[in-house]
CSV table of C-alpha atoms and ligand atoms in Angstrom, one decimal:
chain,number,residue,atom,x,y,z
A,1,UNK,CA,117.7,82.7,83.0
A,2,UNK,CA,115.1,83.2,80.3
A,3,UNK,CA,113.1,80.0,80.8
A,4,UNK,CA,109.6,80.2,82.2
A,5,UNK,CA,109.6,78.4,85.5
A,6,UNK,CA,106.2,79.4,86.9
A,7,UNK,CA,103.2,79.3,84.6
A,8,UNK,CA,99.8,80.2,85.8
A,9,UNK,CA,96.8,80.2,83.5
A,10,UNK,CA,93.3,81.4,84.4
A,11,UNK,CA,93.2,80.1,88.0
A,12,UNK,CA,90.1,80.5,90.1
A,13,UNK,CA,89.3,79.7,93.7
A,14,UNK,CA,86.0,80.0,95.5
A,15,UNK,CA,85.5,79.5,99.2
A,16,UNK,CA,82.2,78.3,100.5
A,17,UNK,CA,81.5,80.0,103.8
A,18,UNK,CA,78.9,78.8,106.2
A,19,UNK,CA,76.6,81.7,107.0
A,20,UNK,CA,75.8,81.4,110.7
A,21,UNK,CA,72.6,82.6,112.1
A,22,UNK,CA,72.3,83.7,115.7
A,23,UNK,CA,69.8,82.9,118.5
A,24,UNK,CA,68.1,79.6,119.3
A,25,UNK,CA,66.1,79.3,116.1
A,26,UNK,CA,69.2,80.4,114.2
A,27,UNK,CA,71.2,77.6,115.9
A,28,UNK,CA,68.7,75.1,114.8
A,29,UNK,CA,68.6,76.5,111.3
A,30,UNK,CA,72.4,76.3,111.2
A,31,UNK,CA,72.1,72.5,111.8
A,32,UNK,CA,69.1,71.7,109.6
A,33,UNK,CA,69.2,74.3,106.9
A,34,UNK,CA,72.7,75.6,106.7
A,35,UNK,CA,73.1,78.5,104.2
A,36,UNK,CA,76.3,79.3,102.4
A,37,UNK,CA,78.0,82.2,100.9
A,38,UNK,CA,80.5,82.0,98.2
A,39,UNK,CA,83.6,84.1,98.0
A,40,UNK,CA,85.7,84.1,94.8
A,41,UNK,CA,89.1,84.7,96.4
A,42,UNK,CA,91.0,84.3,93.1
A,43,UNK,CA,89.2,85.2,90.0
A,44,UNK,CA,90.9,84.2,86.7
A,45,UNK,CA,94.5,85.1,87.4
A,46,UNK,CA,97.3,84.4,84.9
A,47,UNK,CA,101.0,85.2,84.9
A,48,UNK,CA,104.3,83.6,84.1
A,49,UNK,CA,107.6,84.0,85.8
A,50,UNK,CA,111.1,83.4,84.5
A,51,UNK,CA,113.8,81.5,86.3
A,52,UNK,CA,115.7,83.8,88.6
A,53,UNK,CA,113.0,86.5,88.6
A,54,UNK,CA,111.8,88.2,91.7
A,55,UNK,CA,108.2,89.3,91.6
A,56,UNK,CA,106.3,91.3,94.2
A,57,UNK,CA,102.7,90.4,94.7
A,58,UNK,CA,100.8,93.2,96.2
A,59,UNK,CA,97.2,93.9,97.1
A,60,UNK,CA,95.2,95.0,100.1
A,61,UNK,CA,93.9,92.6,102.8
A,62,UNK,CA,91.7,90.0,101.4
A,63,UNK,CA,92.9,90.5,97.8
A,64,UNK,CA,93.7,86.9,97.3
A,65,UNK,CA,97.5,86.9,97.8
A,66,UNK,CA,97.7,84.1,100.3
A,67,UNK,CA,95.2,82.0,98.4
A,68,UNK,CA,97.3,82.3,95.3
A,69,UNK,CA,100.5,81.4,97.2
A,70,UNK,CA,98.7,78.4,98.7
A,71,UNK,CA,97.7,77.2,95.2
A,72,UNK,CA,101.2,77.8,93.9
A,73,UNK,CA,102.7,75.7,96.8
A,74,UNK,CA,100.2,72.9,96.3
A,75,UNK,CA,98.4,73.4,99.7
A,76,UNK,CA,95.2,74.3,97.9
A,77,UNK,CA,94.0,73.2,94.4
A,78,UNK,CA,92.6,75.7,91.9
A,79,UNK,CA,89.0,75.0,91.0
A,80,UNK,CA,89.8,75.9,87.4
A,81,UNK,CA,92.8,76.9,85.4
A,82,UNK,CA,96.3,75.5,85.3
A,83,UNK,CA,99.5,75.8,87.4
A,84,UNK,CA,102.8,74.5,86.3
A,85,UNK,CA,105.9,75.2,88.5
A,86,UNK,CA,109.2,73.8,87.4
A,87,UNK,CA,107.4,71.1,85.4
A,88,UNK,CA,105.2,70.0,88.4
A,89,UNK,CA,101.5,70.4,88.9
A,90,UNK,CA,101.8,71.5,92.6
A,91,UNK,CA,98.7,70.0,94.2
A,92,UNK,CA,98.9,66.8,92.2
A,93,UNK,CA,102.6,66.0,92.7
A,94,UNK,CA,103.0,67.5,96.1
A,95,UNK,CA,105.5,65.0,97.4
A,96,UNK,CA,108.1,65.4,94.7
A,97,UNK,CA,107.3,69.0,94.3
A,98,UNK,CA,108.1,70.3,97.8
A,99,UNK,CA,111.7,69.4,97.5
A,100,UNK,CA,112.0,72.1,94.9
A,101,UNK,CA,110.3,74.9,96.7
A,102,UNK,CA,110.4,76.8,99.9
A,103,UNK,CA,107.4,78.5,101.5
A,104,UNK,CA,107.4,81.2,104.2
A,105,UNK,CA,104.1,82.4,105.8
A,106,UNK,CA,104.5,85.6,107.8
A,107,UNK,CA,101.4,84.9,109.8
A,108,UNK,CA,102.3,81.4,110.8
A,109,UNK,CA,105.6,80.1,112.2
A,110,UNK,CA,106.7,76.8,110.7
A,111,UNK,CA,109.4,75.8,113.2
A,112,UNK,CA,108.6,74.3,116.6
A,113,UNK,CA,108.0,76.7,119.5
A,114,UNK,CA,109.6,74.4,122.0
A,115,UNK,CA,112.8,73.9,120.1
A,116,UNK,CA,115.6,76.3,119.3
A,117,UNK,CA,116.0,77.2,115.6
A,118,UNK,CA,119.1,75.1,115.4
A,119,UNK,CA,117.3,72.0,116.7
A,120,UNK,CA,114.5,72.6,114.2
A,121,UNK,CA,117.1,72.8,111.4
A,122,UNK,CA,118.5,69.4,112.4
A,123,UNK,CA,115.0,67.9,112.0
A,124,UNK,CA,114.6,69.6,108.7
A,125,UNK,CA,117.9,68.3,107.5
A,126,UNK,CA,116.7,64.8,108.3
A,127,UNK,CA,113.3,65.2,106.7
A,128,UNK,CA,114.7,66.7,103.5
A,129,UNK,CA,117.7,64.5,103.5
A,130,UNK,CA,120.0,67.5,103.0
A,131,UNK,CA,123.6,66.4,102.5
A,132,UNK,CA,125.9,67.3,105.3
A,133,UNK,CA,128.1,69.6,103.4
A,134,UNK,CA,125.2,71.6,101.8
A,135,UNK,CA,123.5,71.8,105.2
A,136,UNK,CA,126.6,73.2,106.9
A,137,UNK,CA,127.2,75.7,104.1
A,138,UNK,CA,123.7,77.0,104.1
A,139,UNK,CA,123.4,77.1,107.8
A,140,UNK,CA,126.6,79.1,108.2
A,141,UNK,CA,125.7,81.5,105.4
A,142,UNK,CA,122.1,82.1,106.6
A,143,UNK,CA,123.1,82.5,110.2
A,144,UNK,CA,125.5,85.2,109.1
A,145,UNK,CA,123.2,86.9,106.6
A,146,UNK,CA,120.2,86.9,108.8
A,147,UNK,CA,122.2,87.8,111.9
A,148,UNK,CA,121.0,84.9,113.9
A,149,UNK,CA,124.1,84.1,116.0
A,150,UNK,CA,122.5,85.5,119.2
A,151,UNK,CA,119.3,83.5,119.2
A,152,UNK,CA,119.9,80.3,117.2
A,153,UNK,CA,120.1,78.3,120.4
A,154,UNK,CA,117.2,79.8,122.2
A,155,UNK,CA,113.7,78.3,122.2
A,156,UNK,CA,111.6,79.8,119.5
A,157,UNK,CA,108.9,80.9,122.0
A,158,UNK,CA,111.4,83.3,123.5
A,159,UNK,CA,112.2,85.1,120.3
A,160,UNK,CA,110.8,88.4,119.0
A,161,UNK,CA,108.6,88.3,116.0
A,162,UNK,CA,111.3,89.5,113.8
A,163,UNK,CA,113.8,87.0,115.1
A,164,UNK,CA,111.3,84.2,114.6
A,165,UNK,CA,110.6,85.3,111.1
A,166,UNK,CA,114.3,85.3,110.2
A,167,UNK,CA,114.6,81.8,111.8
A,168,UNK,CA,111.6,80.7,109.7
A,169,UNK,CA,113.1,82.0,106.5
A,170,UNK,CA,116.3,80.2,107.0
A,171,UNK,CA,114.3,77.0,107.7
A,172,UNK,CA,112.5,77.3,104.4
A,173,UNK,CA,115.7,77.7,102.5
A,174,UNK,CA,117.9,75.1,104.1
A,175,UNK,CA,117.3,72.5,101.4
A,176,UNK,CA,118.3,75.0,98.7
A,177,UNK,CA,115.0,75.2,96.8
A,178,UNK,CA,115.0,76.7,93.3
A,179,UNK,CA,111.8,78.6,94.0
A,180,UNK,CA,110.6,80.3,97.2
A,181,UNK,CA,107.3,81.8,98.0
A,182,UNK,CA,107.2,84.5,100.8
A,183,UNK,CA,103.8,85.4,102.0
A,184,UNK,CA,104.0,88.7,103.9
A,185,UNK,CA,107.3,87.9,105.5
A,186,UNK,CA,107.6,91.4,107.0
A,187,UNK,CA,104.2,91.7,108.5
A,188,UNK,CA,104.3,93.2,112.0
A,189,UNK,CA,108.0,93.5,112.0
A,190,UNK,CA,109.9,96.7,113.0
A,191,UNK,CA,111.9,98.7,110.4
A,192,UNK,CA,115.3,97.2,111.2
A,193,UNK,CA,114.0,93.7,111.1
A,194,UNK,CA,112.2,94.4,107.8
A,195,UNK,CA,115.4,95.7,106.3
A,196,UNK,CA,117.3,92.5,107.3
A,197,UNK,CA,114.7,90.4,105.7
A,198,UNK,CA,114.6,92.4,102.5
A,199,UNK,CA,118.3,92.4,102.2
A,200,UNK,CA,118.5,88.6,102.7
A,201,UNK,CA,115.7,88.0,100.1
A,202,UNK,CA,117.4,90.2,97.6
A,203,UNK,CA,120.9,88.7,98.2
A,204,UNK,CA,119.6,85.1,97.7
A,205,UNK,CA,117.7,86.0,94.6
A,206,UNK,CA,120.8,87.6,93.1
A,207,UNK,CA,123.6,85.3,94.1
A,208,UNK,CA,121.7,82.0,94.0
A,209,UNK,CA,119.4,82.8,91.1
A,210,UNK,CA,116.4,81.6,93.2
A,211,UNK,CA,113.0,82.5,91.7
A,212,UNK,CA,110.9,84.3,94.2
A,213,UNK,CA,107.4,85.5,94.8
A,214,UNK,CA,107.0,88.0,97.6
A,215,UNK,CA,103.6,89.0,98.7
A,216,UNK,CA,103.1,92.1,100.9
A,217,UNK,CA,101.0,95.0,101.4
A,218,UNK,CA,104.0,97.1,102.2
A,219,UNK,CA,105.1,99.1,99.2
A,220,UNK,CA,108.6,99.7,100.8
A,221,UNK,CA,109.1,95.9,100.6
A,222,UNK,CA,108.6,96.0,96.8
A,223,UNK,CA,110.5,99.2,96.2
A,224,UNK,CA,113.5,97.8,97.9
A,225,UNK,CA,113.5,94.3,96.4
A,226,UNK,CA,111.5,93.8,93.3
A,227,UNK,CA,111.6,95.1,89.8
A,228,UNK,CA,108.4,93.5,88.7
A,229,UNK,CA,105.2,93.9,90.4
A,230,UNK,CA,101.8,92.2,90.1
A,231,UNK,CA,98.9,94.0,91.7
A,232,UNK,CA,95.8,92.1,92.7
A,233,UNK,CA,92.6,93.3,94.3
A,234,UNK,CA,89.4,91.4,94.9
A,235,UNK,CA,90.8,88.3,93.3
A,236,UNK,CA,91.7,90.0,90.0
A,237,UNK,CA,94.9,91.0,88.5
A,238,UNK,CA,95.1,94.7,88.0
A,239,UNK,CA,98.6,95.2,86.9
A,240,UNK,CA,101.7,93.2,85.8
A,241,UNK,CA,104.8,95.1,84.9
A,242,UNK,CA,107.7,97.1,86.2
A,243,UNK,CA,107.6,99.5,89.2
A,244,UNK,CA,109.3,102.1,87.0
A,245,UNK,CA,106.5,101.9,84.5
A,246,UNK,CA,103.9,102.6,87.2
A,247,UNK,CA,105.8,105.6,88.5
A,248,UNK,CA,106.2,107.2,85.1
A,249,UNK,CA,102.9,106.3,83.6
A,250,UNK,CA,100.3,106.4,86.3
A,251,UNK,CA,101.1,109.4,88.3
A,252,UNK,CA,100.9,112.9,87.1
A,253,UNK,CA,101.6,114.5,90.4
A,254,UNK,CA,105.2,115.6,91.0
A,255,UNK,CA,107.2,117.5,93.7
A,256,UNK,CA,110.1,119.7,93.2
A,257,UNK,CA,112.3,120.5,96.2
A,258,UNK,CA,113.9,123.9,96.0
A,259,UNK,CA,116.5,125.4,98.3
A,260,UNK,CA,116.7,129.1,97.9
A,261,UNK,CA,119.7,131.3,98.2
A,262,UNK,CA,117.4,134.1,99.0
A,263,UNK,CA,113.9,133.4,100.2
A,264,UNK,CA,111.4,135.2,97.9
A,265,UNK,CA,108.4,136.9,99.5
A,266,UNK,CA,106.1,134.9,97.4
A,267,UNK,CA,106.4,132.2,94.8
A,268,UNK,CA,104.2,133.5,92.0
A,269,UNK,CA,103.5,130.5,89.7
A,270,UNK,CA,100.0,129.4,88.8
A,271,UNK,CA,98.7,125.9,89.5
A,272,UNK,CA,101.3,124.8,92.0
A,273,UNK,CA,101.1,124.3,95.7
A,274,UNK,CA,104.0,125.5,97.9
A,275,UNK,CA,104.7,124.0,101.3
A,276,UNK,CA,107.3,124.2,103.9
A,277,UNK,CA,110.0,121.7,104.8
A,278,UNK,CA,110.6,120.9,108.4
A,279,UNK,CA,113.7,122.4,110.0
A,280,UNK,CA,114.9,124.3,107.0
A,281,UNK,CA,113.4,127.7,106.3
A,282,UNK,CA,115.2,128.1,103.0
A,283,UNK,CA,113.7,124.9,101.5
A,284,UNK,CA,110.2,124.6,99.9
A,285,UNK,CA,108.3,121.8,98.3
A,286,UNK,CA,106.4,122.7,95.1
A,287,UNK,CA,103.7,120.2,94.3
A,288,UNK,CA,102.1,120.2,90.9
A,289,UNK,CA,100.3,118.1,88.3
A,290,UNK,CA,102.1,117.4,85.0
A,291,UNK,CA,98.7,117.7,83.3
A,292,UNK,CA,98.7,121.4,84.2
A,293,UNK,CA,102.3,122.3,84.0
A,294,UNK,CA,105.4,120.6,82.7
A,295,UNK,CA,108.5,119.8,84.8
A,296,UNK,CA,110.7,121.7,82.3
A,297,UNK,CA,108.6,124.8,82.3
A,298,UNK,CA,108.5,124.9,86.0
A,299,UNK,CA,112.2,124.3,86.4
A,300,UNK,CA,113.2,127.0,84.0
A,301,UNK,CA,110.7,129.4,85.5
A,302,UNK,CA,112.1,128.9,88.9
A,303,UNK,CA,115.7,129.1,87.9
A,304,UNK,CA,115.3,132.2,85.9
A,305,UNK,CA,113.1,134.2,88.3
A,306,UNK,CA,114.4,133.2,91.7
A,307,UNK,CA,117.8,132.9,93.4
A,308,UNK,CA,118.2,129.2,93.9
A,309,UNK,CA,120.9,127.1,95.6
A,310,UNK,CA,119.7,123.7,94.8
A,311,UNK,CA,116.7,122.1,93.0
A,312,UNK,CA,115.6,118.5,92.5
A,313,UNK,CA,112.5,116.7,91.2
A,314,UNK,CA,111.3,114.0,93.6
A,315,UNK,CA,110.1,110.6,92.5
A,316,UNK,CA,106.3,110.3,92.7
A,317,UNK,CA,105.0,108.6,95.8
A,318,UNK,CA,104.4,105.0,94.9
A,319,UNK,CA,102.1,104.4,97.8
A,320,UNK,CA,99.7,107.1,96.6
A,321,UNK,CA,99.7,105.7,93.0
A,322,UNK,CA,98.9,102.2,94.3
A,323,UNK,CA,96.1,103.5,96.4
A,324,UNK,CA,94.7,105.2,93.3
A,325,UNK,CA,94.9,101.9,91.4
A,326,UNK,CA,93.0,100.1,94.2
A,327,UNK,CA,90.4,102.8,94.2
A,328,UNK,CA,90.0,102.6,90.5
A,329,UNK,CA,91.1,106.2,90.0
A,330,UNK,CA,93.7,105.2,87.5
A,331,UNK,CA,93.1,102.4,85.0
A,332,UNK,CA,96.2,100.3,84.4
A,333,UNK,CA,96.7,98.0,81.4
B,401,ADP,N1,89.8,79.1,104.1
B,401,ADP,C1,89.0,80.1,103.8
B,401,ADP,N2,87.7,80.0,103.9
B,401,ADP,C2,86.8,81.0,103.5
B,401,ADP,N3,87.3,82.1,103.0
B,401,ADP,C3,88.6,82.3,102.8
B,401,ADP,C4,89.5,81.3,103.2
B,401,ADP,N4,90.8,81.8,102.9
B,401,ADP,C5,90.6,83.0,102.4
B,401,ADP,N5,89.3,83.3,102.3
B,401,ADP,C6,88.7,84.6,101.8
B,401,ADP,O1,89.3,84.8,100.5
B,401,ADP,C7,89.6,86.1,100.3
B,401,ADP,C8,91.1,86.2,99.9
B,401,ADP,O2,91.9,85.9,101.1
B,401,ADP,P1,93.4,85.8,101.1
B,401,ADP,O3,93.9,85.1,99.9
B,401,ADP,O4,93.8,85.4,102.5
B,401,ADP,O5,93.8,87.4,100.9
B,401,ADP,P2,95.2,88.2,101.2
B,401,ADP,O6,96.2,87.2,101.5
B,401,ADP,O7,95.4,89.0,100.0
B,401,ADP,O8,94.9,89.1,102.4
B,401,ADP,C9,89.2,86.9,101.5
B,401,ADP,O9,87.9,87.4,101.3
B,401,ADP,C10,89.2,85.8,102.6
B,401,ADP,O10,88.3,86.1,103.6
B,402,MG,MG1,97.4,87.0,103.2
């Protein structure tokens, strides 16, 4: 459980983009004097992951998440730096390597549109030479966990995005890989579908000790599945650590929810903002900054001066903190 299984050191990837000019002379110039732009999609990223860990990789669009996953899975090679996954150098030993990993790309279905998921699974069984017993076990378990009974025999093109994604996830795991990369597996999927996917990912990580990297730009995905979080933006790593640490160290804004026994005419405390709660006149939200006023002071002030039925401190909003990190408002280390 404590062995490093993914080790990434100082990887970089730059894309060369053909800058197209418009118009007739532009078209000629494109042919005879093409000009290029360079985009450093991944800029000196390092991290290591232990066997059985589940790491959330988050960042806004264009941050370099997919490029990183592609390098980890051996689809792209890093222009500099080193990647070692389970003893393999992914892009160099691709053939042997792929038997050990599973990859899921939310934006691109990997099973055939014309076949049913079940037919695709039979093909995968053949390609990966999955033993019959293991195949049956996995298939039965995944069908149940991902709730696929209803559509496993329908052509993929008839499935909803969420169903297709679930079918895709099962496909990527049928050969029992030790390591799985999920690249935005919940993108575009409704709340219920997202929840099914998160639960499945979490269950497999726990029960089968599969090492997982999960990229997303949905903070809910991370809150519900991962303890460790790597934040990247503009190709650079901004943070690597626990979600708990982010909450307690990088946000000074807090909210206390109070339910009054008797509603006061006015809440007379400096440096707090009081707002209403929908559908309950007796409840108020008190927002404040711990730089200005301490939680303890505020709690005791409220409890001694007002008639209160219930009081609780709410967790800071992780979305807001992450936004602040992206915008450079808080410096993380
Ligand atoms: N094949 C490619 N050719 C040119 N530019 C690319 C290519 N793939 C990604 N990029 C660029 O690299 C940056 C990172 O992209 P990507 O890794 O897809 O980000 P994310 O997955 O975090 O949204 C973006 O600016 C994107 O436009
Ligand atoms: Mg992406």
